[in-house]
Tab-separated table of C-alpha atoms in Angstrom:
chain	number	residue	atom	x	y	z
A	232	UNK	CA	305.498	23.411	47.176
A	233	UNK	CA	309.616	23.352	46.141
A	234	UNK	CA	309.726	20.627	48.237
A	235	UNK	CA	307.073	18.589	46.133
A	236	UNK	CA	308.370	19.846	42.714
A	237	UNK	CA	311.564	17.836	44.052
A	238	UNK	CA	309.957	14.445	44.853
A	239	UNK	CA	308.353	14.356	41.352
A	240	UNK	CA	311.514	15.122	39.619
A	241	UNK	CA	313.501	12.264	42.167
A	242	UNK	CA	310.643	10.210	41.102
A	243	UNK	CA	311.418	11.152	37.311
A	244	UNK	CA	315.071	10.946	37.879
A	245	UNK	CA	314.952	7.177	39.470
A	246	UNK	CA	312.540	6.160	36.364
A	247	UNK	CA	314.749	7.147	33.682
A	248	UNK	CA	317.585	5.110	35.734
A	249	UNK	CA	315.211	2.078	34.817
A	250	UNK	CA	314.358	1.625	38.301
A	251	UNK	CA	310.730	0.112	38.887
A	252	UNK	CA	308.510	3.082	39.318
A	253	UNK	CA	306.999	1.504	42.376
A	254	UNK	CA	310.323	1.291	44.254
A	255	UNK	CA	310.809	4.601	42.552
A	256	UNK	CA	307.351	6.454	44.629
A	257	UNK	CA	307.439	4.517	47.453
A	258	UNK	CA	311.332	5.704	47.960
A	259	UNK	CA	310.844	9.116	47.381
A	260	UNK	CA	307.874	8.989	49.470
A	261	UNK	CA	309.329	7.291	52.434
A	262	UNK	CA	312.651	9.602	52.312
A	263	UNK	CA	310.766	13.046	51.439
A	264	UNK	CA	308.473	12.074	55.018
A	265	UNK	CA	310.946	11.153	56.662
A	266	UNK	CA	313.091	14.823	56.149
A	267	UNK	CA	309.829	16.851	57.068
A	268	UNK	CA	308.479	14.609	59.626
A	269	UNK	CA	311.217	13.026	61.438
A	270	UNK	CA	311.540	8.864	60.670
A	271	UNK	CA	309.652	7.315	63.875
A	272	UNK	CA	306.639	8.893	62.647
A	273	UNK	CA	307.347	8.226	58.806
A	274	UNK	CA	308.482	4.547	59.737
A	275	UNK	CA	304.972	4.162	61.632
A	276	UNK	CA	303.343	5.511	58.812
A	277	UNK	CA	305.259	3.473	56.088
A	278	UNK	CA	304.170	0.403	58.329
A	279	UNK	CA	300.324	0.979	58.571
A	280	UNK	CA	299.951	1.879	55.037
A	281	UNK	CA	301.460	-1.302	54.439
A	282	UNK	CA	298.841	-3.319	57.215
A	283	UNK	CA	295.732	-1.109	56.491
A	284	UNK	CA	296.730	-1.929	52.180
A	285	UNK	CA	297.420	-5.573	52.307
A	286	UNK	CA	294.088	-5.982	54.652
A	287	UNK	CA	291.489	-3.549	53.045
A	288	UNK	CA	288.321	-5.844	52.360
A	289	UNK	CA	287.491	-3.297	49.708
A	290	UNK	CA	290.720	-4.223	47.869
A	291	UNK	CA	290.162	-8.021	47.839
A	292	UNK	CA	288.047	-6.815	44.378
A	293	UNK	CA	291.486	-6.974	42.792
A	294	UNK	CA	292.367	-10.053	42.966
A	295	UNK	CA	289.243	-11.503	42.586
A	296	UNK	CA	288.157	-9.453	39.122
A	297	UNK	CA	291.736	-10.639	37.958
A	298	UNK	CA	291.058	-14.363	39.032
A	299	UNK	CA	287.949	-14.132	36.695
A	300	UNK	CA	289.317	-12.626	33.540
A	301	UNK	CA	292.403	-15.367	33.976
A	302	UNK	CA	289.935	-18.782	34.507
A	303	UNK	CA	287.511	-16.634	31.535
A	304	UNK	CA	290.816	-16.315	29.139
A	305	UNK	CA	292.272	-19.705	29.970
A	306	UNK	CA	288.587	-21.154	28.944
A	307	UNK	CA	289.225	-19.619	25.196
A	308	UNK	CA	286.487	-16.829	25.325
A	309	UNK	CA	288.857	-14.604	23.765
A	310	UNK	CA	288.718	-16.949	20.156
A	311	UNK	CA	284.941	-17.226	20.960
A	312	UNK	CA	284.266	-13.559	21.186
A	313	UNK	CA	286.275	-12.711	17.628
A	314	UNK	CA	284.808	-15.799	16.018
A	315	UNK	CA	281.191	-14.714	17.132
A	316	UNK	CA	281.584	-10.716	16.154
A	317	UNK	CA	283.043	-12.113	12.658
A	318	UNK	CA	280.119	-14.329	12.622
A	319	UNK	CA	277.945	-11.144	12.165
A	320	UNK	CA	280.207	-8.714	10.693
A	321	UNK	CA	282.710	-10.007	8.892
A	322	UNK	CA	281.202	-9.642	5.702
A	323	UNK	CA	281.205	-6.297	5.537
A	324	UNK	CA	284.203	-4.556	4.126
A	325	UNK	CA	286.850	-3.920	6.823
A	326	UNK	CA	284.542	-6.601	8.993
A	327	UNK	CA	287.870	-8.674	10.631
A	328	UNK	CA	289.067	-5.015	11.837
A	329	UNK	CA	285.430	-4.451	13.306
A	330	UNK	CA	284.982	-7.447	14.877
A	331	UNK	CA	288.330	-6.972	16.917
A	332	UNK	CA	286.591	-3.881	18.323
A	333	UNK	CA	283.746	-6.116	19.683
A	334	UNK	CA	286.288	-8.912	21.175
A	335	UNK	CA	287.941	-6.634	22.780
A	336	UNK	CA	284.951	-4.560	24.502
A	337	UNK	CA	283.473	-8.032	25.365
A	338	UNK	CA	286.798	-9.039	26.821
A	339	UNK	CA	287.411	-6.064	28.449
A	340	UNK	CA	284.273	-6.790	30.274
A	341	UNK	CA	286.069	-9.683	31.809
A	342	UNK	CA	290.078	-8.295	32.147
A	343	UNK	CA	290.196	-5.304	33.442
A	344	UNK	CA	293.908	-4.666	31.946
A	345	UNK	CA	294.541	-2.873	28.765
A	346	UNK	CA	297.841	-4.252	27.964
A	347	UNK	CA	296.316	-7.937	28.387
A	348	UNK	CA	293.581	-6.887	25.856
A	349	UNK	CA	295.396	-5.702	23.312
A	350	UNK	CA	298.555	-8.857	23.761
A	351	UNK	CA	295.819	-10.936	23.248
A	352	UNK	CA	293.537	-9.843	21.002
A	353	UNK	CA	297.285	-9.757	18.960
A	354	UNK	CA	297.687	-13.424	19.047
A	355	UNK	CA	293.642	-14.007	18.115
A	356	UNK	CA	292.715	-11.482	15.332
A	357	UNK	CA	296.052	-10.581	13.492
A	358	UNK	CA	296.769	-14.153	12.316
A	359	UNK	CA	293.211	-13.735	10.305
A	360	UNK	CA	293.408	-9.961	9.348
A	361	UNK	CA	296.772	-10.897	8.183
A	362	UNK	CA	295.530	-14.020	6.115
A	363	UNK	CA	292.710	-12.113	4.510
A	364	UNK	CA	295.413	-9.616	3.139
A	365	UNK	CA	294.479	-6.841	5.848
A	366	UNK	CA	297.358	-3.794	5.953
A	367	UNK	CA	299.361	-4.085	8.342
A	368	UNK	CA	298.827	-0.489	9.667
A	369	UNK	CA	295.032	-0.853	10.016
A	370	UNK	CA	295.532	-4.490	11.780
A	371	UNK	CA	297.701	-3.408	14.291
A	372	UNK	CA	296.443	-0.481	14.718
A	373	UNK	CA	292.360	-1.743	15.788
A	374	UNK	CA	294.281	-3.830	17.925
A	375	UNK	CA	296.019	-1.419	19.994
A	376	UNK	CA	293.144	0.599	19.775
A	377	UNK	CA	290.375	-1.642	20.899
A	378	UNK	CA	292.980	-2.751	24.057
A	379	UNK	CA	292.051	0.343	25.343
A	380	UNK	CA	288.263	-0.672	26.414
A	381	UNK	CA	290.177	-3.020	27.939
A	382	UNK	CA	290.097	-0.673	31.074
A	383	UNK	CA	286.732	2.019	29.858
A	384	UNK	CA	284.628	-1.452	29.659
A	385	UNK	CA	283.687	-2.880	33.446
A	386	UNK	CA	285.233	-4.328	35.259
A	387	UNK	CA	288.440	-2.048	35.283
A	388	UNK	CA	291.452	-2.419	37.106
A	389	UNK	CA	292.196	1.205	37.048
A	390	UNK	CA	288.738	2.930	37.844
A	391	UNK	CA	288.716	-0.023	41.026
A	392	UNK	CA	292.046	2.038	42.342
A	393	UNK	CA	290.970	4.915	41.368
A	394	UNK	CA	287.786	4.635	43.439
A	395	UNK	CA	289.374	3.116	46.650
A	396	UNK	CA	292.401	5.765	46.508
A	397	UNK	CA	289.436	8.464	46.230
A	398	UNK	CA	287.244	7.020	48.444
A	399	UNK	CA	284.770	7.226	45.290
A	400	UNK	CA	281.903	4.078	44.920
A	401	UNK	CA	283.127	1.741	42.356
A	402	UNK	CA	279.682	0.601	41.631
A	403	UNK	CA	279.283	3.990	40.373
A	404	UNK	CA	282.330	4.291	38.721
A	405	UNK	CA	281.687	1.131	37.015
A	406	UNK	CA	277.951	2.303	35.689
A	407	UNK	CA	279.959	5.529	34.412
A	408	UNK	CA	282.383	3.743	32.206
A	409	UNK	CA	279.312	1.838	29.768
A	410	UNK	CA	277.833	4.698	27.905
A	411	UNK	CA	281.455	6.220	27.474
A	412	UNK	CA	282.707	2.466	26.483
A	413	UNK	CA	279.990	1.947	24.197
A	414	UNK	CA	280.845	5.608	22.784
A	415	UNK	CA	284.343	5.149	22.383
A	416	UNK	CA	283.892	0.769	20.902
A	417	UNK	CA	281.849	3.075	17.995
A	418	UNK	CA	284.127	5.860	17.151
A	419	UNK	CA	287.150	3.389	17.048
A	420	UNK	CA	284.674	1.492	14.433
A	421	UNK	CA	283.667	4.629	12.717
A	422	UNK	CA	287.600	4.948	12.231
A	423	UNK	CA	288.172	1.427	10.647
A	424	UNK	CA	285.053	2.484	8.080
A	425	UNK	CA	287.035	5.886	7.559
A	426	UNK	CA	290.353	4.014	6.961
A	427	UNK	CA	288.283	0.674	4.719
A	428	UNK	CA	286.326	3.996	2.405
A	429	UNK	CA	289.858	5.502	1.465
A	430	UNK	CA	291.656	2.571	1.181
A	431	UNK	CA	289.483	-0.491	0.248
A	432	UNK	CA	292.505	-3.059	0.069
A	433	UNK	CA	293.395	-1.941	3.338
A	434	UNK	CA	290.146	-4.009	4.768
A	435	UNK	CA	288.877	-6.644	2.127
A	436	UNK	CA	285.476	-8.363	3.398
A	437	UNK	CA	285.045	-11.748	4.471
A	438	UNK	CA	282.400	-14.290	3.329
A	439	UNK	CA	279.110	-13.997	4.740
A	440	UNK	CA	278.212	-16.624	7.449
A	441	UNK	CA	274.833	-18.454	7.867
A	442	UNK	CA	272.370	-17.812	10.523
A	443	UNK	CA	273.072	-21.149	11.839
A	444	UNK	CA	276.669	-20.155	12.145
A	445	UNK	CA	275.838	-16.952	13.659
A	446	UNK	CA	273.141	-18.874	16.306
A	447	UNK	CA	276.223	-21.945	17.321
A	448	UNK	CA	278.938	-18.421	17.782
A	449	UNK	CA	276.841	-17.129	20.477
A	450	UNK	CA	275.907	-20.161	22.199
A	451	UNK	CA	279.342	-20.723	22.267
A	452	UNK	CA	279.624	-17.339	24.332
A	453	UNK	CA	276.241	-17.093	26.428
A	454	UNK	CA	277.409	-18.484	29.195
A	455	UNK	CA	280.010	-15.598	30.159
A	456	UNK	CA	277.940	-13.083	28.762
A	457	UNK	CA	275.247	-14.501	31.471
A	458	UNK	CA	277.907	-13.942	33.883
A	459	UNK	CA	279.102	-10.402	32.887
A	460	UNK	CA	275.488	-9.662	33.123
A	461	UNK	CA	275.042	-10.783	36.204
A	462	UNK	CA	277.853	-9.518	38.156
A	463	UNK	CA	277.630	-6.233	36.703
A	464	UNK	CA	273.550	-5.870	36.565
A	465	UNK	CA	274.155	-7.163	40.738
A	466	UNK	CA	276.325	-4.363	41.000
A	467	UNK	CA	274.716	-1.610	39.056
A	468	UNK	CA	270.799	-3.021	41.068
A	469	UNK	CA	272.635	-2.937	44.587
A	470	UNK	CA	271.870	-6.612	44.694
A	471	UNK	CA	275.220	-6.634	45.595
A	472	UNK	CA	278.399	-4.818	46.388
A	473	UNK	CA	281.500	-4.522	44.099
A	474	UNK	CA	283.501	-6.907	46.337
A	475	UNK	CA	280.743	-9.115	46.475
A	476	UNK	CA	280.607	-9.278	43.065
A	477	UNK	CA	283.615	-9.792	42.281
A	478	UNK	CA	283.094	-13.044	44.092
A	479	UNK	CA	280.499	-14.130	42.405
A	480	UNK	CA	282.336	-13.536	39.106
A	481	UNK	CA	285.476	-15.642	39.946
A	482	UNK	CA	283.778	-18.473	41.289
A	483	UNK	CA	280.954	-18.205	37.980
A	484	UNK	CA	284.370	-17.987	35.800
A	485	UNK	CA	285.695	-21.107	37.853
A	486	UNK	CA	283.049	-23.048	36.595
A	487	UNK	CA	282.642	-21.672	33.311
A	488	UNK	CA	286.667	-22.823	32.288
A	489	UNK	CA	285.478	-26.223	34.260
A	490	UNK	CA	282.196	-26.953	31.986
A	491	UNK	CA	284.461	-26.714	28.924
A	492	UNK	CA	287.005	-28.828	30.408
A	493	UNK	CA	289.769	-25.900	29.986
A	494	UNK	CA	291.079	-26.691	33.445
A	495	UNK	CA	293.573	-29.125	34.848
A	496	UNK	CA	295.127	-28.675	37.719
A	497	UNK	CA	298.394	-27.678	36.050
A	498	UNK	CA	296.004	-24.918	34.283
A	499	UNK	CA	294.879	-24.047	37.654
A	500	UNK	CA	298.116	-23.973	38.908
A	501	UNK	CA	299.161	-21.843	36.629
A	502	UNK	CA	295.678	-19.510	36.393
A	503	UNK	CA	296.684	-19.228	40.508
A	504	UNK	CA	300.208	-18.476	40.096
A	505	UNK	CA	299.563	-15.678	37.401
A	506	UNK	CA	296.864	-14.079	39.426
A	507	UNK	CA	299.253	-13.473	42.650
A	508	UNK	CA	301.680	-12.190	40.960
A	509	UNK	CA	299.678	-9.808	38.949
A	510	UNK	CA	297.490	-8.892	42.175
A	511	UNK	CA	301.133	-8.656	44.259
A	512	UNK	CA	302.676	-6.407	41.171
A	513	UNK	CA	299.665	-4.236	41.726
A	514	UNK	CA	299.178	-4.219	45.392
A	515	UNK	CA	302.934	-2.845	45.230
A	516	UNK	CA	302.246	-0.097	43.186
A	517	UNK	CA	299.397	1.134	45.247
A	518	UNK	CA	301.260	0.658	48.648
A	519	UNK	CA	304.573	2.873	46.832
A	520	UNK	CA	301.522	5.426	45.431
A	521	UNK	CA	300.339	5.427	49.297
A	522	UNK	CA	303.813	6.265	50.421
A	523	UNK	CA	304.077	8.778	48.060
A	524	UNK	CA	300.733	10.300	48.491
A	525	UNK	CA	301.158	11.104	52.174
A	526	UNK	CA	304.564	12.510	51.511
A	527	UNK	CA	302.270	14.750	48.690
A	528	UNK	CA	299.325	15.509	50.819
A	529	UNK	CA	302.017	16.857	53.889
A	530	UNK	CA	303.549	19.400	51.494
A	531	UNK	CA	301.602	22.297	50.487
A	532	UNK	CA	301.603	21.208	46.928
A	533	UNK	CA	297.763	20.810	46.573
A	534	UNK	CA	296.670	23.785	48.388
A	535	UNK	CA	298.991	25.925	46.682
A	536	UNK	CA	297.764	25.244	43.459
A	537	UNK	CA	294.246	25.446	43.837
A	538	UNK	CA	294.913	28.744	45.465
A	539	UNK	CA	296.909	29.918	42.138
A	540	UNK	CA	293.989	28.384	40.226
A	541	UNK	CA	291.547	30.100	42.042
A	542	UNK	CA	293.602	33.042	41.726
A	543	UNK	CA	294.482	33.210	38.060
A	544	UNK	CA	290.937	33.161	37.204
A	545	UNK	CA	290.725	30.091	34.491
A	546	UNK	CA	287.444	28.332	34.040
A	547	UNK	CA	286.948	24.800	35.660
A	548	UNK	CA	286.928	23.638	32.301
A	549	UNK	CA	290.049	24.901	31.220
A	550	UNK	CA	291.980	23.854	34.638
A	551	UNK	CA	290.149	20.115	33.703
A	552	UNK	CA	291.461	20.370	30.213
A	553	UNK	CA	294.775	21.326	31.551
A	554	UNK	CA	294.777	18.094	33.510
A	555	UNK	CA	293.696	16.000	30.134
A	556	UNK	CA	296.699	17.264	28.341
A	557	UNK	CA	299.272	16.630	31.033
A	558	UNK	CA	297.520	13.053	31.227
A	559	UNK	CA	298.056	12.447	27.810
A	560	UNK	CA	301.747	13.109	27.668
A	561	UNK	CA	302.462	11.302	30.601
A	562	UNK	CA	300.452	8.100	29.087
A	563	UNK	CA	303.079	7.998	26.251
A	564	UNK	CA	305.996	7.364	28.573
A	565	UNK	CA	304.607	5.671	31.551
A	566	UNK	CA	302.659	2.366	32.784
A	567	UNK	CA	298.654	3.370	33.083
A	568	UNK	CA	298.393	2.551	36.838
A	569	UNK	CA	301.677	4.372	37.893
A	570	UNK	CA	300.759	7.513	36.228
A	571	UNK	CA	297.420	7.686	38.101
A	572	UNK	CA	298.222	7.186	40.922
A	573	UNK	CA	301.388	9.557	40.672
A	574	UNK	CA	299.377	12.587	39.620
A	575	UNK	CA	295.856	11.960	41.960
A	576	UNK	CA	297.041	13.479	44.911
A	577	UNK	CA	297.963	16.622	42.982
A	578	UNK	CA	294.676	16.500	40.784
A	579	UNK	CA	291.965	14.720	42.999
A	580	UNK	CA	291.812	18.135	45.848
A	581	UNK	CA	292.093	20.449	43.096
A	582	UNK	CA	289.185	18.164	40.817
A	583	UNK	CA	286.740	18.385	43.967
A	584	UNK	CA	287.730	21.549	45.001
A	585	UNK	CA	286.733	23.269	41.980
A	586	UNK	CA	283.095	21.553	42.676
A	587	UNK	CA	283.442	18.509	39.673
A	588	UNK	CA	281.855	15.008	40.303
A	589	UNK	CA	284.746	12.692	41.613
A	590	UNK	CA	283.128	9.876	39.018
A	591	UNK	CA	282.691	11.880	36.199
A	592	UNK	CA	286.436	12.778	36.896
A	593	UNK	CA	287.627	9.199	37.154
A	594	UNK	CA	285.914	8.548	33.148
A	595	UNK	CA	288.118	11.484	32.340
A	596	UNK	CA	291.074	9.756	33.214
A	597	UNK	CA	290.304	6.694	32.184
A	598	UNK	CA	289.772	7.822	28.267
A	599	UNK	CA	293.123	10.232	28.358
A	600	UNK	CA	295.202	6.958	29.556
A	601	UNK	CA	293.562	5.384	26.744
A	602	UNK	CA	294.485	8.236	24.441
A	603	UNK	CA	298.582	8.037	25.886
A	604	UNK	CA	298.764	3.861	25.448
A	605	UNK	CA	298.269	4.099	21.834
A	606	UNK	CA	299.902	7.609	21.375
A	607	UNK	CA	303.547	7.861	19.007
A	608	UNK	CA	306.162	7.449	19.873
A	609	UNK	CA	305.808	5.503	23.060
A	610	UNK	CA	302.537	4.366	23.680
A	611	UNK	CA	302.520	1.056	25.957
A	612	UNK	CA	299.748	-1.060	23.700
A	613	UNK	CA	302.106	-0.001	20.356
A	614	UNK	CA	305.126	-1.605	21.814
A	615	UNK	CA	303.641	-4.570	23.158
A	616	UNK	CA	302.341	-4.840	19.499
A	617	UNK	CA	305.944	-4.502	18.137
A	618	UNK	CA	307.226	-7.107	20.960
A	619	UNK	CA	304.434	-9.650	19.828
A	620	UNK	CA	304.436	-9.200	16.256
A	621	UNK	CA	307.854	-8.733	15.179
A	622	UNK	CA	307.108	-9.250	11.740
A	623	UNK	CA	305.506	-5.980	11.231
A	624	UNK	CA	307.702	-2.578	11.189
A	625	UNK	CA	307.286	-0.090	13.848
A	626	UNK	CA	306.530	2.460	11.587
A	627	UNK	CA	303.371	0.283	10.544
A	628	UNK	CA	302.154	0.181	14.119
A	629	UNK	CA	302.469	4.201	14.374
A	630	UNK	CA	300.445	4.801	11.321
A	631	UNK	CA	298.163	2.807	12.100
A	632	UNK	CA	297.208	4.352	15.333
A	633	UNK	CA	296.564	8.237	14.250
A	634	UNK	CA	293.229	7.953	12.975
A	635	UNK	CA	292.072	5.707	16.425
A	636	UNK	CA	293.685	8.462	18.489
A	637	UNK	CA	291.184	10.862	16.686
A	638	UNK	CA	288.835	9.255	17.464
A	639	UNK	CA	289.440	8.376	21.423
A	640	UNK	CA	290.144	12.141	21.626
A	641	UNK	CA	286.843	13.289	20.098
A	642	UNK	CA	284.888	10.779	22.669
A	643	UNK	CA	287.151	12.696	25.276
A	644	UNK	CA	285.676	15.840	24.282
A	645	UNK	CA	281.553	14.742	24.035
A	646	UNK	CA	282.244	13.108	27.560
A	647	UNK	CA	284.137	16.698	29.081
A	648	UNK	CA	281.174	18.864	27.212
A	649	UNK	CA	278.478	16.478	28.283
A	650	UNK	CA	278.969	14.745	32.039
A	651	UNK	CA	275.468	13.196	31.444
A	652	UNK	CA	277.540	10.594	29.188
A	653	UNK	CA	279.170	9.038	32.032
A	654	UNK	CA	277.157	10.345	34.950
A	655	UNK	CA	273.395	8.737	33.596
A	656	UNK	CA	273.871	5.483	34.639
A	657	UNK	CA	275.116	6.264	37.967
A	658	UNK	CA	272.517	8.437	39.058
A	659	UNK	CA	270.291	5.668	38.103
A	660	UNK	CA	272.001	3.180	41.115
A	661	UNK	CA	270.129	1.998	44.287
């Protein structure tokens, strides 16, 4: 147990010296083995983590999802997907701020990445909300916000690690993450109506568009919405395995960006390029996580404290809310990946130990990450915000983001009260 406690706070201690959190894990991981193993065996180990990692078929879903939100973005959907939700809704009162909740659920069904959502959803929708004479705080704000589905929303990057870490079906996890998606895309635009009713300048309304301009914005968008569809309904049906559709996605997207004639091959140079790097960033994380997981999983550290659970008598519930809370805090300081995969091999024995449904788990996690990347004072989509948008204070990005905190902490509590949210769909699965 002590000697856990002091590979987290080495892993703390290296972060807060600015040094990458993935050299920072894998490190502590390799150096804590190696003093309670010996080093041949933690050098052995180091190396086949590293082989069995970088050759998992499972994993080749990573790069492949990413390849298909980069050829999908590169193609424009993003502008396509605002321009279509405005087409509908803009004419409402706060209707700009609503329709950035749609773009970014429907591109979140093709990223994966919150962060990406959110930067570009920033560079889409604020240069309207901002011409219309939108508030700054209520711009910014649905924009950090609706980032979030950027990794509730299918495909995500996170619940894909999450489920090959845990050994959990990502199919499954993947039919968990709609209903609780769908859940949270409404709350966040229950919260732009809130903000609109007590302050109407905040949201003025735009004008009204014709059904003919509503009818050329989505066949502007059917095609990837054909493909979403597909890949996911393959998935969800068991036509088809995660990996497999994955696949089918990327190549789909390939053709898509071709048929509007977004590619070139410097594009697809550059749509290439970006993909490595993101897949290698991520492939390093997971491989530093793995290092650090097996120094974890050697320790006592998870027994011990399901025993003390056990012991101390708290409801499941409570020890689950526990989790939540610790979640949240750590989402304000740290990258989303990194901070799930730091705290799973604590949580994940203790989670299924205590009898809970590994998927229903992995939703949980996914909406308190949310809840950290948009929580004061240093939520990861706020500061990407500030980065892109230096125009706007800081101080306009925070207040923005209270009421859309609310909210994503309000669909955290329907989904921990009611597991049938998440766990419908899956039970539904061939």
């Amino acid at each position: 147990m002590i000697d856990a406690l002091l590979g987290f706070g080495a892993v703390f201690f290296l972060a807060l010296l600015r040094i990458p959190l993935a050299f920072a894990m894998g490190a502590v991981g390799f150096v804590g083995l190696g003093l309670l193993r010996g080093w041949t065996p933690t050098m052995a180990n180091a190396a086949q983590v590293v082989y069995d990692t970088g050759f998992a078929y499972t994993l080749s879903v990573v790069p492949l999802f990413i390849l298909m939100g980069n050829f999908v973005a590169r193609a424009g959907l993003a502008h396509e997907l605002f321009r279509a939700a405005f087409a509908f809704i803009g004419h409402v009162r706060g209707g700009l701020a609503h329709a950035t909740v749609m773009a970014c659920a429907g591109f979140g069904a093709i990223c994966g990445s919150s962060i990406a959502t959110a930067a570009t959803m920033a560079k889409v929708a604020y240069p309207p909300m901002k011409r219309l004479g939108y508030a700054d705080y209520l711009s910014t704000g649905v924009i950090a916000a609706g980032g979030t589905l950027g990794i509730m929303i299918p495909p995500s990057t996170i619940m894909v690690i999450y489920g090959i870490v845990t050994e959990t079906n990502i199919g499954k996890l993947f039919a968990a993450g709609v209903i609780p998606g769908l859940l949270c895309s409404a709350l966040l635009m229950a919260g732009v109506s809130w903000i609109t009713w007590r302050d109407p300048s905040a949201g003025p309304a735009g004008e009204r568009s014709s059904w003919s301009e509503r009818l050329q914005a989505l066949r502007d968008i059917w095609g990837v919405l054909l493909l979403v569809v597909v890949v996911l309904g393959g998935i969800y049906g068991g036509v088809f395995t995660a990996t497999e559709g994955a696949g089918i996605g990327a190549s789909g997207a390939f053709f898509f960006a071709l048929a509007r004639r977004a590619l070139t091959l410097q594009v697809l140079f550059e749509v290439l390029v970006e993909s490595a790097r993101t897949t290698a960033m991520l492939f390093t994380i997971l491989i530093a996580a793995m290092l650090f997981s097996s120094f974890v999983n050697f320790t006592s550290m998870p027994g011990d404290l399901k025993d003390a659970i056990l012991k101390a008598g708290l409801s499941p519930v409570m020890v689950v809310g526990a989790m939540m809370l610790i979640y949240i805090l750590l989402g304000t300081i740290m990258e989303e990946l990194s901070m799930v995969l730091l705290t799973i091999p604590v949580f994940f024995p203790i989670v299924t130990g205590l009898g809970f449904d590994p998927v229903w788990f992995g939703v949980l996690i996914v909406l308190v990450v949310q809840i950290g990347l948009i929580s004061p004072p240093v939520g990861m989509n706020l500061f990407v915000l500030n980065a892109l948008l230096k125009d706007v204070p800081l101080k306009q990005i925070f207040r923005g983001t209270w009421l859309f905190v609310a909210a994503l902490t309000v669909a955290l509590l329907l989904v921990l009260e009611l597991p049938s949210l998440s766990l419908w769909l899956p039970s539904l699965m061939k």
